[in-house]
Amino acid sequence: MHRTALTARRRARELDELASEPVDLLVVGGGVTGAGVALDAAARGLSVALAEAHDLAWGTSRWSSKLAHGGLRYLATGDVGVARESARERHVLMTRTAPHLVRALPQVLPLTSGVGPRQGITAGIGFGLGDLLRRDAGTSSDVLPAPRLARPGEAARLVPAVAREHLHGAWVAHDGQLVDDARLVVALARTAAGRGAKILTRVRATDLRADGATLQDTLTGATLTARARVVVNATGVWAGTVDPSVRLRPSRGTHVVVPAARLGSPAGALMVPVPGSGSRFVFALPAQLGRVIIGLTDEEAPGPVPDVPVPTPSEIDFLLATVSRVLDRPLLPDDVVGAFAGLRPLVDRAGPDDGAGPGSADLSRRHLVEVSPSTGAVNVLGGKLTTYRSMAEDAVDLAVKHAGLTAGPCWTANLPLVGAQPPVGAQPPVEPVETRTDALTPALVARYGAESEQVLSTAALPGAASAVGQGIAGTGHLDVTRAEVEWAVTHEGALDADDVLDRRTRIGLVPADRAAVRDVVEELVGDALARL
Ligand SMILES: Cc1cc2nc3c(=O)[nH]c(=O)nc-3n(C[C@H](O)[C@H](O)[C@H](O)COP(=O)(O)OP(=O)(O)OC[C@H]3O[C@@H](n4cnc5c(N)ncnc54)[C@H](O)[C@@H]3O)c2cc1C
């Protein structure tokens, strides 16, 4: 078992250790930000524990559009600094830290009757500026091709469902696309674990202080006092529940899921301007498991923060209507096989909501890193999935300074995540059950990179390379192997079938697919847990 492997057994041991041994840094929250902080701190040589109330990527980090943005959107709102940071971090992800998880995605903006001429021109200018950001970040056009005008035939090849009538061309511009957002979080957590970080899921933190927190093991109900030289609060949209000084203005973003076949199994993303806006688009993004996800809304979501936000019918109607403007056959509610929503943890810098502040679509996506006046912990809030690394760097810089720790400089920009290279401390499989190199499908490689072969060869349960079941989402086949379910338990810290269905794999984004394979996954998880 190598050092990056997260298991139930390791969790139990490390939780015990934490009760008696203080750590340098305790991070609360196991989304992309918290996992990024754990990795940054562990890589600097600090002893680290991460406490996550539910599971890795339980929160907003699994509900994103799964794009490693180049920051174009932020140019439109005048946030040049955020835009440049985003392009820089996209470059780091695509070329150094996680090239296995991020691919160049062609985005097609059709120039057709559903898109006004001004919107076409504005988009062209935007793509040009976005390309300047790419060059500024040093990303070569081999990694991300420059934007260009394409003929109707090429646009239709990339997105077959686009209406051909009145289609006189398209902009094709590239951005980074993650195979899955939750996989990035798990890769970060495992890379941190490889450097000694204790990654503790089902552990809720209460009573955050400058020198520790009360932790509750939600599996047993037991509590312990964790001592740390500094605490980092990375609880995202829930930050206000552990720190009364935090003011957030959550904004809900909704996506719907449709079978990829319904849109002709597109190779590229379809970009449709929101009527009346020069900077907002609805995207139909090709995704793994034979799906397309269509998003995104931006609705203020005041009030208590739910565990799992729910899309509203009007958001779903808006997405279907907007994307249908450029399709040959409009999408109907019956085409929708799943829908999900997430809350952006936007930081309210203007003060308590008096109703006069900016709308959430206009709030800055800049992150906030500060020592909390109420808990004494370092809060790291806001930002984006793409910029998790620089957020983590800022948070750990401040934490080190604030607590007077001795630590090396940040070097995560040059630290490949598991799967980007042979994992730290990896051992050759002891007794491969079968040689399954022929089962190394592109889908498996896209999810596990350099670890793909190990996922198959270390599986102990029979039928490793076969799929967990049939999908009903128009694909006829869910290409998630039984080996992946086992790997989730033996290496990725999955503690039950829900972790596997909803976060280690994304089968659960389509409820009917989830129901179809739930029994099989439960059985496989039970067997794998029993073998640990
Ligand atoms: C709809 C939508 C689409 C987006 N699309 C993109 C995109 O395509 N690209 C991009 O770059 N960004 C995108 N973003 C932004 C990005 O997803 C978020 O900024 C990011 O995921 C936030 O991560 P986080 O770790 O800060 O928060 P979270 O992922 O929410 O993590 C916080 C964690 O803290 C845990 N927690 C809460 N309270 C406690 C406690 N008391 N004890 C222990 N743990 C606790 C929660 O369970 C949760 O797992 C999108 C956001 C939304 C909403």
mmCIF file of C-alpha atoms and ligand atoms in Angstrom, residues 28-34 51-69 74 86 203-206 208 234-239 241-242 251-255 296-297 340-345 380-387 391, ligand 1:
data_model
loop_
_atom_site.group_PDB
_atom_site.id
_atom_site.type_symbol
_atom_site.label_atom_id
_atom_site.label_comp_id
_atom_site.label_asym_id
_atom_site.label_seq_id
_atom_site.Cartn_x
_atom_site.Cartn_y
_atom_site.Cartn_z
ATOM 1 C CA VAL A 28 -11.114 22.613 8.086
ATOM 2 C CA GLY A 29 -12.983 21.735 4.869
ATOM 3 C CA GLY A 30 -12.143 19.136 2.236
ATOM 4 C CA GLY A 31 -13.127 20.929 -0.957
ATOM 5 C CA VAL A 32 -10.618 22.038 -3.538
ATOM 6 C CA THR A 33 -9.462 24.921 -1.318
ATOM 7 C CA GLY A 34 -8.927 22.863 1.838
ATOM 8 C CA ALA A 51 -11.016 17.701 8.799
ATOM 9 C CA GLU A 52 -13.945 17.370 6.410
ATOM 10 C CA ALA A 53 -17.472 17.060 7.818
ATOM 11 C CA HIS A 54 -18.743 14.757 5.069
ATOM 12 C CA ASP A 55 -16.534 13.536 2.255
ATOM 13 C CA LEU A 56 -13.860 14.989 0.003
ATOM 14 C CA ALA A 57 -15.501 17.330 -2.542
ATOM 15 C CA TRP A 58 -18.807 17.125 -0.712
ATOM 16 C CA GLY A 59 -19.532 20.845 -1.199
ATOM 17 C CA THR A 60 -19.363 23.318 -4.056
ATOM 18 C CA SER A 61 -16.278 21.674 -5.513
ATOM 19 C CA ARG A 62 -18.360 18.862 -7.024
ATOM 20 C CA TRP A 63 -21.036 21.112 -8.515
ATOM 21 C CA SER A 64 -18.827 23.238 -10.771
ATOM 22 C CA SER A 65 -18.812 23.460 -14.575
ATOM 23 C CA LYS A 66 -15.527 21.526 -14.415
ATOM 24 C CA LEU A 67 -13.608 24.139 -16.402
ATOM 25 C CA ALA A 68 -10.070 25.293 -15.791
ATOM 26 C CA HIS A 69 -10.880 28.816 -16.890
ATOM 27 C CA TYR A 74 -13.387 38.156 -15.443
ATOM 28 C CA SER A 86 -6.862 32.275 -13.688
ATOM 29 C CA VAL A 203 -15.004 14.710 10.880
ATOM 30 C CA ARG A 204 -16.866 17.921 11.663
ATOM 31 C CA ALA A 205 -15.069 20.843 13.251
ATOM 32 C CA THR A 206 -16.790 23.083 15.745
ATOM 33 C CA LEU A 208 -12.621 26.915 15.729
ATOM 34 C CA ALA A 234 -11.672 26.478 4.158
ATOM 35 C CA THR A 235 -15.346 25.665 4.648
ATOM 36 C CA GLY A 236 -16.485 27.575 1.566
ATOM 37 C CA VAL A 237 -20.091 28.628 1.563
ATOM 38 C CA TRP A 238 -20.497 27.203 5.099
ATOM 39 C CA ALA A 239 -17.750 29.451 6.555
ATOM 40 C CA THR A 241 -21.412 28.538 10.400
ATOM 41 C CA VAL A 242 -18.008 28.247 12.072
ATOM 42 C CA SER A 251 -24.963 32.609 -5.548
ATOM 43 C CA ARG A 252 -26.547 29.475 -6.975
ATOM 44 C CA GLY A 253 -25.374 28.001 -10.236
ATOM 45 C CA THR A 254 -27.447 25.279 -11.849
ATOM 46 C CA HIS A 255 -26.628 22.736 -14.547
ATOM 47 C CA LEU A 296 -24.944 27.954 -15.876
ATOM 48 C CA THR A 297 -27.240 30.171 -13.892
ATOM 49 C CA PHE A 340 -27.521 19.855 -10.010
ATOM 50 C CA ALA A 341 -26.773 23.152 -8.325
ATOM 51 C CA GLY A 342 -23.916 24.596 -6.328
ATOM 52 C CA LEU A 343 -23.445 27.733 -4.276
ATOM 53 C CA ARG A 344 -20.552 30.031 -5.095
ATOM 54 C CA PRO A 345 -18.920 31.214 -1.890
ATOM 55 C CA VAL A 380 -9.546 31.372 2.897
ATOM 56 C CA LEU A 381 -12.718 32.028 0.984
ATOM 57 C CA GLY A 382 -14.105 32.736 -2.443
ATOM 58 C CA GLY A 383 -12.024 32.238 -5.549
ATOM 59 C CA LYS A 384 -12.520 29.434 -8.019
ATOM 60 C CA LEU A 385 -11.623 25.852 -8.639
ATOM 61 C CA THR A 386 -9.029 26.952 -11.200
ATOM 62 C CA THR A 387 -7.225 29.200 -8.734
ATOM 63 C CA MET A 391 -5.440 30.603 -2.860
HETATM 64 C C1 LIG B 1 -22.305 26.163 -10.194
HETATM 65 C C2 LIG B 1 -20.867 26.513 -10.067
HETATM 66 C C3 LIG B 1 -20.009 26.328 -11.139
HETATM 67 C C4 LIG B 1 -18.656 26.615 -11.007
HETATM 68 N N1 LIG B 1 -17.831 26.358 -12.058
HETATM 69 C C5 LIG B 1 -16.527 26.592 -11.933
HETATM 70 C C6 LIG B 1 -15.654 26.255 -12.986
HETATM 71 O O1 LIG B 1 -16.059 25.702 -14.007
HETATM 72 N N2 LIG B 1 -14.340 26.521 -12.823
HETATM 73 C C7 LIG B 1 -13.855 27.106 -11.699
HETATM 74 O O2 LIG B 1 -12.674 27.357 -11.645
HETATM 75 N N3 LIG B 1 -14.654 27.406 -10.656
HETATM 76 C C8 LIG B 1 -15.973 27.149 -10.745
HETATM 77 N N4 LIG B 1 -16.806 27.409 -9.704
HETATM 78 C C9 LIG B 1 -16.242 27.884 -8.434
HETATM 79 C C10 LIG B 1 -15.700 26.722 -7.612
HETATM 80 O O3 LIG B 1 -16.475 25.562 -7.787
HETATM 81 C C11 LIG B 1 -15.642 27.075 -6.143
HETATM 82 O O4 LIG B 1 -15.028 28.318 -5.974
HETATM 83 C C12 LIG B 1 -14.849 26.046 -5.333
HETATM 84 O O5 LIG B 1 -15.263 24.737 -5.628
HETATM 85 C C13 LIG B 1 -14.989 26.308 -3.852
HETATM 86 O O6 LIG B 1 -14.258 25.323 -3.182
HETATM 87 P P1 LIG B 1 -14.084 25.349 -1.618
HETATM 88 O O7 LIG B 1 -13.163 24.239 -1.263
HETATM 89 O O8 LIG B 1 -13.708 26.703 -1.168
HETATM 90 O O9 LIG B 1 -15.537 25.053 -1.058
HETATM 91 P P2 LIG B 1 -16.308 23.663 -0.965
HETATM 92 O O10 LIG B 1 -16.011 22.800 -2.124
HETATM 93 O O11 LIG B 1 -17.730 23.966 -0.710
HETATM 94 O O12 LIG B 1 -15.664 22.969 0.291
HETATM 95 C C14 LIG B 1 -15.997 23.326 1.612
HETATM 96 C C15 LIG B 1 -16.024 22.035 2.421
HETATM 97 O O13 LIG B 1 -16.090 22.358 3.792
HETATM 98 C C16 LIG B 1 -16.825 21.336 4.436
HETATM 99 N N5 LIG B 1 -17.289 21.847 5.727
HETATM 100 C C17 LIG B 1 -18.211 22.784 5.942
HETATM 101 N N6 LIG B 1 -18.337 23.000 7.282
HETATM 102 C C18 LIG B 1 -17.472 22.164 7.900
HETATM 103 C C19 LIG B 1 -17.141 21.916 9.253
HETATM 104 N N7 LIG B 1 -17.735 22.569 10.258
HETATM 105 N N8 LIG B 1 -16.194 20.983 9.534
HETATM 106 C C20 LIG B 1 -15.574 20.308 8.543
HETATM 107 N N9 LIG B 1 -15.864 20.507 7.227
HETATM 108 C C21 LIG B 1 -16.796 21.429 6.915
HETATM 109 C C22 LIG B 1 -17.956 21.042 3.451
HETATM 110 O O14 LIG B 1 -18.526 19.757 3.671
HETATM 111 C C23 LIG B 1 -17.237 21.159 2.118
HETATM 112 O O15 LIG B 1 -16.788 19.915 1.634
HETATM 113 C C24 LIG B 1 -18.165 27.135 -9.799
HETATM 114 C C25 LIG B 1 -19.030 27.332 -8.719
HETATM 115 C C26 LIG B 1 -20.365 27.014 -8.848
HETATM 116 C C27 LIG B 1 -21.273 27.198 -7.693
#
